mmCIF file of C-alpha atoms in Angstrom:
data_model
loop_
_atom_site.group_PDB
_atom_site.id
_atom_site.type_symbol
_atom_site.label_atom_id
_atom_site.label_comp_id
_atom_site.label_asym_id
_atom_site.label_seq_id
_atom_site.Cartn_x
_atom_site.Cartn_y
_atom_site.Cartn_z
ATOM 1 C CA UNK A 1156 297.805 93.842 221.444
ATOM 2 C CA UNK A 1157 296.403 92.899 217.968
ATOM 3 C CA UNK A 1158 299.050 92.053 215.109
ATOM 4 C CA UNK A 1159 298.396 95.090 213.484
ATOM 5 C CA UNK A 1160 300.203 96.947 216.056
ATOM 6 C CA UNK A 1161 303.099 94.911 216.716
ATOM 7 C CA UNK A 1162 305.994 95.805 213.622
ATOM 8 C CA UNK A 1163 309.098 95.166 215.489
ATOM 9 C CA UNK A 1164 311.193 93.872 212.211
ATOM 10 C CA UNK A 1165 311.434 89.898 212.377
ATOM 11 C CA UNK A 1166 315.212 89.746 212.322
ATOM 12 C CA UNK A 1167 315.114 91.630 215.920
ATOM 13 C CA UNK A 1168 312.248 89.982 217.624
ATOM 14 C CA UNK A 1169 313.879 86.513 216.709
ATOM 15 C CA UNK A 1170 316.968 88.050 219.045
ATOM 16 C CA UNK A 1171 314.736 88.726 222.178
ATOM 17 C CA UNK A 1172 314.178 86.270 225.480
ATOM 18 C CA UNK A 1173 311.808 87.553 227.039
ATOM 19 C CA UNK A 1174 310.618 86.942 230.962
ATOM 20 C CA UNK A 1175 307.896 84.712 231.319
ATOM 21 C CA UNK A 1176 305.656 87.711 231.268
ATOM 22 C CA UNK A 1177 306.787 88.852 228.082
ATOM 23 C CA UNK A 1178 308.993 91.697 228.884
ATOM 24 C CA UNK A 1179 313.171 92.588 228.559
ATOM 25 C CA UNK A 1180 314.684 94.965 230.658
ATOM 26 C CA UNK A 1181 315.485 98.559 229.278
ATOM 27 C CA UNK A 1182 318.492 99.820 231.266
ATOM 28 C CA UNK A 1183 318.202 103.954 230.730
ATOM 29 C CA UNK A 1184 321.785 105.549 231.131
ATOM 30 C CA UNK A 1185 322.416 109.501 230.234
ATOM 31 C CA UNK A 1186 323.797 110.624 227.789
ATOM 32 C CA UNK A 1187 326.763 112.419 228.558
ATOM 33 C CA UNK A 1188 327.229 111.990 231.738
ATOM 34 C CA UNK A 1189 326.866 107.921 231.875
ATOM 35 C CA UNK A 1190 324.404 108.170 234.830
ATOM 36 C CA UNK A 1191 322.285 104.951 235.005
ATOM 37 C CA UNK A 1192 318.880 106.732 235.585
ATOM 38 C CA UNK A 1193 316.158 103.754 235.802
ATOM 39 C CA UNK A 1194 315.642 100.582 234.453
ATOM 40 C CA UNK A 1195 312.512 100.038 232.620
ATOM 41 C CA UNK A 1196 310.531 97.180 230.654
ATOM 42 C CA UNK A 1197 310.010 96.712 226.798
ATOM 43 C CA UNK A 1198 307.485 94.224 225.025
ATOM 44 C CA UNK A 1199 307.929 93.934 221.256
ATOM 45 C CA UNK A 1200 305.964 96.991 220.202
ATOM 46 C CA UNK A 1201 307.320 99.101 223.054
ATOM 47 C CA UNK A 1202 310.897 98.475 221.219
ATOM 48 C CA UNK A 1203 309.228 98.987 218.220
ATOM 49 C CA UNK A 1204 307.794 102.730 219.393
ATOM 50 C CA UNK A 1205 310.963 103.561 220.859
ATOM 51 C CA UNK A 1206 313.106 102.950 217.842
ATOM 52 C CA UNK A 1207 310.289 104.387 215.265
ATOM 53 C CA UNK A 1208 309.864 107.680 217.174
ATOM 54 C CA UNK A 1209 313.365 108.067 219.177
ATOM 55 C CA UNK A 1210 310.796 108.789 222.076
ATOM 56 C CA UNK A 1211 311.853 106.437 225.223
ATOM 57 C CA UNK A 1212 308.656 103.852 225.128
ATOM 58 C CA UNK A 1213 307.493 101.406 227.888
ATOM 59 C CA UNK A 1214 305.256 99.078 229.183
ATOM 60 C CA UNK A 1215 303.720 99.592 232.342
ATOM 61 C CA UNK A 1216 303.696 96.117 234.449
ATOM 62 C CA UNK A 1217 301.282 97.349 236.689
ATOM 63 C CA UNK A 1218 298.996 100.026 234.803
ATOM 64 C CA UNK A 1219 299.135 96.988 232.347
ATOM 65 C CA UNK A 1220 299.658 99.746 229.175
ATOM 66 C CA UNK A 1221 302.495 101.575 227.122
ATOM 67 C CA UNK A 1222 303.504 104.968 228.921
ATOM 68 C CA UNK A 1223 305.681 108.025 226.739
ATOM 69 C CA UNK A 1224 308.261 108.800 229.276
ATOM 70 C CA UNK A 1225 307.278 112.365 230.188
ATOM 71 C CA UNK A 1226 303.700 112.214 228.653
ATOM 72 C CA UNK A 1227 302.299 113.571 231.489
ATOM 73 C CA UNK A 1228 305.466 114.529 233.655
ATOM 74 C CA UNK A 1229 307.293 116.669 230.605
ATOM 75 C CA UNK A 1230 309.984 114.742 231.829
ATOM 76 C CA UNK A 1231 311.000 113.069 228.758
ATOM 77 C CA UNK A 1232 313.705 110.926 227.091
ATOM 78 C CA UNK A 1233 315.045 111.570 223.691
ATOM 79 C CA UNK A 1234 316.935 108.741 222.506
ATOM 80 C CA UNK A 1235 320.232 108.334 221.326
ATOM 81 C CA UNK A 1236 321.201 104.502 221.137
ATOM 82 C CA UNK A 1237 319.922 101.572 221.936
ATOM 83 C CA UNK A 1238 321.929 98.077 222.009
ATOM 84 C CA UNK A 1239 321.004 94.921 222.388
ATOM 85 C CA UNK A 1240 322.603 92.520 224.813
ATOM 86 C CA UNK A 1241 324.311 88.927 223.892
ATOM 87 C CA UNK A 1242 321.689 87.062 224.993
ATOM 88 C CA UNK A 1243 318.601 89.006 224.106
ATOM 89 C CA UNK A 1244 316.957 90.088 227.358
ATOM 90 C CA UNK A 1245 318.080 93.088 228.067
ATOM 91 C CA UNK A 1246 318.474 96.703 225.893
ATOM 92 C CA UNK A 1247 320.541 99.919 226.967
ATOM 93 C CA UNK A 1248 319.793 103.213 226.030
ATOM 94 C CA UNK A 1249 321.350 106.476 226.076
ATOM 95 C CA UNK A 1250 319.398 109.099 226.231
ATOM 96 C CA UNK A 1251 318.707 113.109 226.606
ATOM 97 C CA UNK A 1252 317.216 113.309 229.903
ATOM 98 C CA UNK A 1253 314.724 116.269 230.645
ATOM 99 C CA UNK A 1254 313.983 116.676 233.943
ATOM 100 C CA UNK A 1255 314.130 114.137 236.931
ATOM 101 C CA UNK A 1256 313.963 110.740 235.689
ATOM 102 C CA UNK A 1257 312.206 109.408 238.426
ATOM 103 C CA UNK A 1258 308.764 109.688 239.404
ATOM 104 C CA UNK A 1259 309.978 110.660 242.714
ATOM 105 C CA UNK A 1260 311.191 113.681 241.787
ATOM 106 C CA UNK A 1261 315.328 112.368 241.789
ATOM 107 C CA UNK A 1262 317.774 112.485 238.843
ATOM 108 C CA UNK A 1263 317.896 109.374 239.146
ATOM 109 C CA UNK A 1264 315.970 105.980 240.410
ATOM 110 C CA UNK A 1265 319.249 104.518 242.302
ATOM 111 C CA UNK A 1266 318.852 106.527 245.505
ATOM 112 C CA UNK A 1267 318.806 103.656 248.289
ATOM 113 C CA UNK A 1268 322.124 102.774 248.680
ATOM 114 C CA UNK A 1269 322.663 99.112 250.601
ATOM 115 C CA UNK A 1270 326.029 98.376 252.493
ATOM 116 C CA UNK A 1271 328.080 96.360 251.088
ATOM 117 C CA UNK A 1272 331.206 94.098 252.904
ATOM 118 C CA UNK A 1273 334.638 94.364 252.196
ATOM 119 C CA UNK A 1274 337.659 93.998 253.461
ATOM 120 C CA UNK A 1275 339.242 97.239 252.055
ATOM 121 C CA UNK A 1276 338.218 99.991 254.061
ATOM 122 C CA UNK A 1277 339.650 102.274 250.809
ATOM 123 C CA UNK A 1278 336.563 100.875 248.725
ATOM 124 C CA UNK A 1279 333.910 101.593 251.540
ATOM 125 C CA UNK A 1280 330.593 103.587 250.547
ATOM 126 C CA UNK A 1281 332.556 107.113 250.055
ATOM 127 C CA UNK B 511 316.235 76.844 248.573
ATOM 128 C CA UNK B 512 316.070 75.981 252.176
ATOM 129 C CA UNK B 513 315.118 78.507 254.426
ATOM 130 C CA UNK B 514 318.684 77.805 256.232
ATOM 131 C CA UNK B 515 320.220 79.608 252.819
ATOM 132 C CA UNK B 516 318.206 82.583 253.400
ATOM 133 C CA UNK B 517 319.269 84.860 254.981
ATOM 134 C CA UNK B 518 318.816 88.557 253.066
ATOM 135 C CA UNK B 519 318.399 91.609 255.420
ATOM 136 C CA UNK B 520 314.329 91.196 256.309
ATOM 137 C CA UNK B 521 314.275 95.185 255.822
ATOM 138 C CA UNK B 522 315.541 94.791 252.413
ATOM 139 C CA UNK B 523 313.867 92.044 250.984
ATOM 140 C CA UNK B 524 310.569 93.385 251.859
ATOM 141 C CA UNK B 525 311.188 95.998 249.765
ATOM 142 C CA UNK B 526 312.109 93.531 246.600
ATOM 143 C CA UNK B 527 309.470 93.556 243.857
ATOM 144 C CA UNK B 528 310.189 90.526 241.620
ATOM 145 C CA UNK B 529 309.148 88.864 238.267
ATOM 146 C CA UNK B 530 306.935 86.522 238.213
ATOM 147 C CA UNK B 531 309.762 83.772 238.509
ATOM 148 C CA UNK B 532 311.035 85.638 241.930
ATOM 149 C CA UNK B 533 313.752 87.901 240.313
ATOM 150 C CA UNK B 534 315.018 91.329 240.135
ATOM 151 C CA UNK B 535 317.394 92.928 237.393
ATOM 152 C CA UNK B 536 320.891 93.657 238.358
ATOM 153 C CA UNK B 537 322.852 96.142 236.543
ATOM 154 C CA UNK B 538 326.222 95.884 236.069
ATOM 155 C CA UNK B 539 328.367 99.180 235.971
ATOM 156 C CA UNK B 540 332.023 99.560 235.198
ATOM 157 C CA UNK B 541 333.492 101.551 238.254
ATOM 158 C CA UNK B 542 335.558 104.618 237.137
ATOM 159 C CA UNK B 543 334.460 104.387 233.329
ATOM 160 C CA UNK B 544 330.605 103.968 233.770
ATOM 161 C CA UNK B 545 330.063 101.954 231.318
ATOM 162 C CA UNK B 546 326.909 99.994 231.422
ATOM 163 C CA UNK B 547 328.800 96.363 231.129
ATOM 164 C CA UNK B 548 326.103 93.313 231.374
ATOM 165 C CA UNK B 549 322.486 92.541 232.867
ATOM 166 C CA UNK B 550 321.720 89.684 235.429
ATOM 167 C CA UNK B 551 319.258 88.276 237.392
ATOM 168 C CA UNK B 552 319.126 88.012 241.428
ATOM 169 C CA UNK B 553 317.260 86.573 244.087
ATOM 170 C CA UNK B 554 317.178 87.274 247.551
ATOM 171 C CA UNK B 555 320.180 84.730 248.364
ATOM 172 C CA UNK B 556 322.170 86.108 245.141
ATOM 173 C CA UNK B 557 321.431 89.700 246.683
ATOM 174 C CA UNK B 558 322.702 88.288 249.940
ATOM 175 C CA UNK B 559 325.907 86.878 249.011
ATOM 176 C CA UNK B 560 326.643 89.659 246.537
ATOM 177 C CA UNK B 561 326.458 92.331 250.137
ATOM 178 C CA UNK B 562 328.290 90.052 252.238
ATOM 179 C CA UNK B 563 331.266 88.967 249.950
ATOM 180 C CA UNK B 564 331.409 92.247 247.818
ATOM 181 C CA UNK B 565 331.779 89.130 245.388
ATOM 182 C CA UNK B 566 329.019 89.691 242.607
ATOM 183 C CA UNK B 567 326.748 86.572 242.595
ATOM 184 C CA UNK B 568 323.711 85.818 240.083
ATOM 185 C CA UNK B 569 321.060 83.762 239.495
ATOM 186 C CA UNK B 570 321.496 81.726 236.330
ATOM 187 C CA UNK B 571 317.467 81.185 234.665
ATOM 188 C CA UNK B 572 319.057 79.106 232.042
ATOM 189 C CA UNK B 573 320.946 76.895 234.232
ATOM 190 C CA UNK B 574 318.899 76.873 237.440
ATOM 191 C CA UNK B 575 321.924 77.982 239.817
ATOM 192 C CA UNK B 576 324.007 80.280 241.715
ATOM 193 C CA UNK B 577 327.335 81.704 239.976
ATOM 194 C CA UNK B 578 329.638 84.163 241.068
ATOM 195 C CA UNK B 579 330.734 86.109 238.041
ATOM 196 C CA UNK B 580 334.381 85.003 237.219
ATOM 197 C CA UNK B 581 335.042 81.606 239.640
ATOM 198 C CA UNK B 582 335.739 80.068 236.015
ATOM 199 C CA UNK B 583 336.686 82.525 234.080
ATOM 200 C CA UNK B 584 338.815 84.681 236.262
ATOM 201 C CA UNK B 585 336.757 87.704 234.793
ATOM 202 C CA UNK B 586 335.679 88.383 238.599
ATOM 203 C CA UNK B 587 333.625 91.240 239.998
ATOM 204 C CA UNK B 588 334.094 93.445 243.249
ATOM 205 C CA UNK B 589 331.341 94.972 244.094
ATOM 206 C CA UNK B 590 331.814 98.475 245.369
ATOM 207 C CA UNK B 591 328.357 99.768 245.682
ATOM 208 C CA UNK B 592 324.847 98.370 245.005
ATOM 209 C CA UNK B 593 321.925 100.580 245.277
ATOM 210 C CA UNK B 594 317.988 99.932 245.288
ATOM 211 C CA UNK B 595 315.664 101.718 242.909
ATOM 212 C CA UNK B 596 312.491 103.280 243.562
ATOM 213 C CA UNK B 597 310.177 100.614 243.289
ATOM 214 C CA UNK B 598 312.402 97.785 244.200
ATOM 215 C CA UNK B 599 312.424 95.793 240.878
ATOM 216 C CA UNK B 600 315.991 96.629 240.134
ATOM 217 C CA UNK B 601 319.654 97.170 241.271
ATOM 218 C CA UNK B 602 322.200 99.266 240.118
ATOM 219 C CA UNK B 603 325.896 97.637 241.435
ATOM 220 C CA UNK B 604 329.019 99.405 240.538
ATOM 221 C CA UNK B 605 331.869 96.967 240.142
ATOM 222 C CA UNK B 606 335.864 96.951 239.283
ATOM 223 C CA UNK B 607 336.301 94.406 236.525
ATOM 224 C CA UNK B 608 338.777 91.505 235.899
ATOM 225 C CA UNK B 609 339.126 91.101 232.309
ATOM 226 C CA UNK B 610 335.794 90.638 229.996
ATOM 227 C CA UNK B 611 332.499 91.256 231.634
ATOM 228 C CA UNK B 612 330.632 89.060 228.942
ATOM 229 C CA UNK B 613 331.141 85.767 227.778
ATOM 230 C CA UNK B 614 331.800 86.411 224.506
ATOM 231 C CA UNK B 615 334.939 87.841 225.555
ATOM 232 C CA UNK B 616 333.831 91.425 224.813
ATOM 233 C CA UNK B 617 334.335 94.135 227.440
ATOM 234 C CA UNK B 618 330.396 94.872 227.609
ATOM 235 C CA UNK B 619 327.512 92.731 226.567
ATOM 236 C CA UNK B 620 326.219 95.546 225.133
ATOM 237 C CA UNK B 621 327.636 95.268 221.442
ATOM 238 C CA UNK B 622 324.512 94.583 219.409
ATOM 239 C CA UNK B 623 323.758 98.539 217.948
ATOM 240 C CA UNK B 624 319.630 98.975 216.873
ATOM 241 C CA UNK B 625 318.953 101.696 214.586
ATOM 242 C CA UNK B 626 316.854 104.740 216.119
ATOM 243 C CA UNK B 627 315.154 107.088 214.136
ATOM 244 C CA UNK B 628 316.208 110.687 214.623
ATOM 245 C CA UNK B 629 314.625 113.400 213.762
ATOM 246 C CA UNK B 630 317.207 116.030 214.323
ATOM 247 C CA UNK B 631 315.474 118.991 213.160
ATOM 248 C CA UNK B 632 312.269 118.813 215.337
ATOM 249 C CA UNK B 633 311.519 120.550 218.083
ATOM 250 C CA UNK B 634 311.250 117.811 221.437
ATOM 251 C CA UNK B 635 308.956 118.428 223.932
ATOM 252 C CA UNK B 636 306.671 120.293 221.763
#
C-alpha cells in the first residue's frame, strides 16, 4: 500500500507486533451472545478501516487484498469494540453479526471439534 | 524438533494452515463465562500435547520454546474443548481457568479499549 493510505494513528501502530508477514490476528466474538465466530487478520490500514467505518475490515492472506466482511455475502459485521491485547498481536472484536459468519454457510467458523484427553469423564466433549 | 517429538494426529495436521514461521492462532476462551481471555501461538507438537494432556501448551515466538500455561505461575489451563476452523489457520479451545489468564495479572489480556466510530443513526447494510 502507498503511505497515503495507511492512517492508523502513530500511538497505536507503535503497540502492534506483527507476524513476519505483517499481519495480527482479529479474534471476532458476538455480541451478545459471546460466540467466538472466526478469527481473522489485520495489517495497519485494515485496523485503520475497521475503526474509521465500524465496518469489520480484513486482509485477505491469500486473495492478497482488503475484503468488507459481507461485501459480497451481505453477511456483515457491525462493530462494537475492539481491544487490543498486552502484547500487541492480537485484537478482539465484538460485533453485530448478520448472517452466517462463515463462508461455509455456519454461524460460526469453529465447527470441527478435535478430542481432547482427560481424566474426568464429567468434562468429556458433551 | 526431532521427528521423535512429533507426533500430532496425521489427519489433523494435514489440515493445519500455518504462518509463515509454522504457526496457527489459538484462542483462549473462558469456559462458563465466554470471555475471550488471551491469544497464543501453536505448532503441531503444542497442538499435540495440548489434546493429549487437556493441559494447554504454547509455542513461545519470543522465547523459542514450549510452555504450558501456568507450570510457573499456577494460573493453569484445562482444556475442555478445542475445535478447528474452516480453513485450518486457527483454534478455538475452551478452558477452566486458575487465577489470571495474562501475565499482567489481569483476568483477560484483552484490556487495551480502541475507539470505533459509530454511526448510530445509519442505516447498515444499506
Amino acid at each position: 500500500m502507498s503511505d497515503a493510505e495507511t492512517s492508523l494513528d502513530a500511538a497505536i501502530a507503535a503497540r502492534l507486533k506483527r507476524t513476519p508477514d505483517g499481519l495480527v490476528a482479529a479474534i471476532v466474538q458476538e455480541h451478545g451472545t459471546g460466540e467466538v465466530l472466526m478469527l481473522a487478520w489485520m495489517d495497519e490500514e485494515a485496523l485503520h478501516r475497521t475503526l474509521t467505518t465500524g465496518k469489520a475490515t480484513y486482509w485477505s492472506r491469500s486473495r492478497r487484498e482488503y475484503w468488507v466482511k459481507g461485501a459480497t455475502s451481505g453477511h456483515t459485521q457491525r462493530v462494537r469494540t475492539v481491544a487490543l491485547d498486552c502484547d500487541g498481536d492480537a485484537l478482539l472484536l465484538t460485533v453485530e453479526q448478520t448472517g452466517a459468519a462463515c463462508h461455509t454457510g455456519t454461524h460460526t467458523c469453529f465447527t470441527d471439534e478435535l478430542s481432547v484427553f482427560t481424566d474426568e469423564l464429567s468434562v468429556e466433549g458433551q
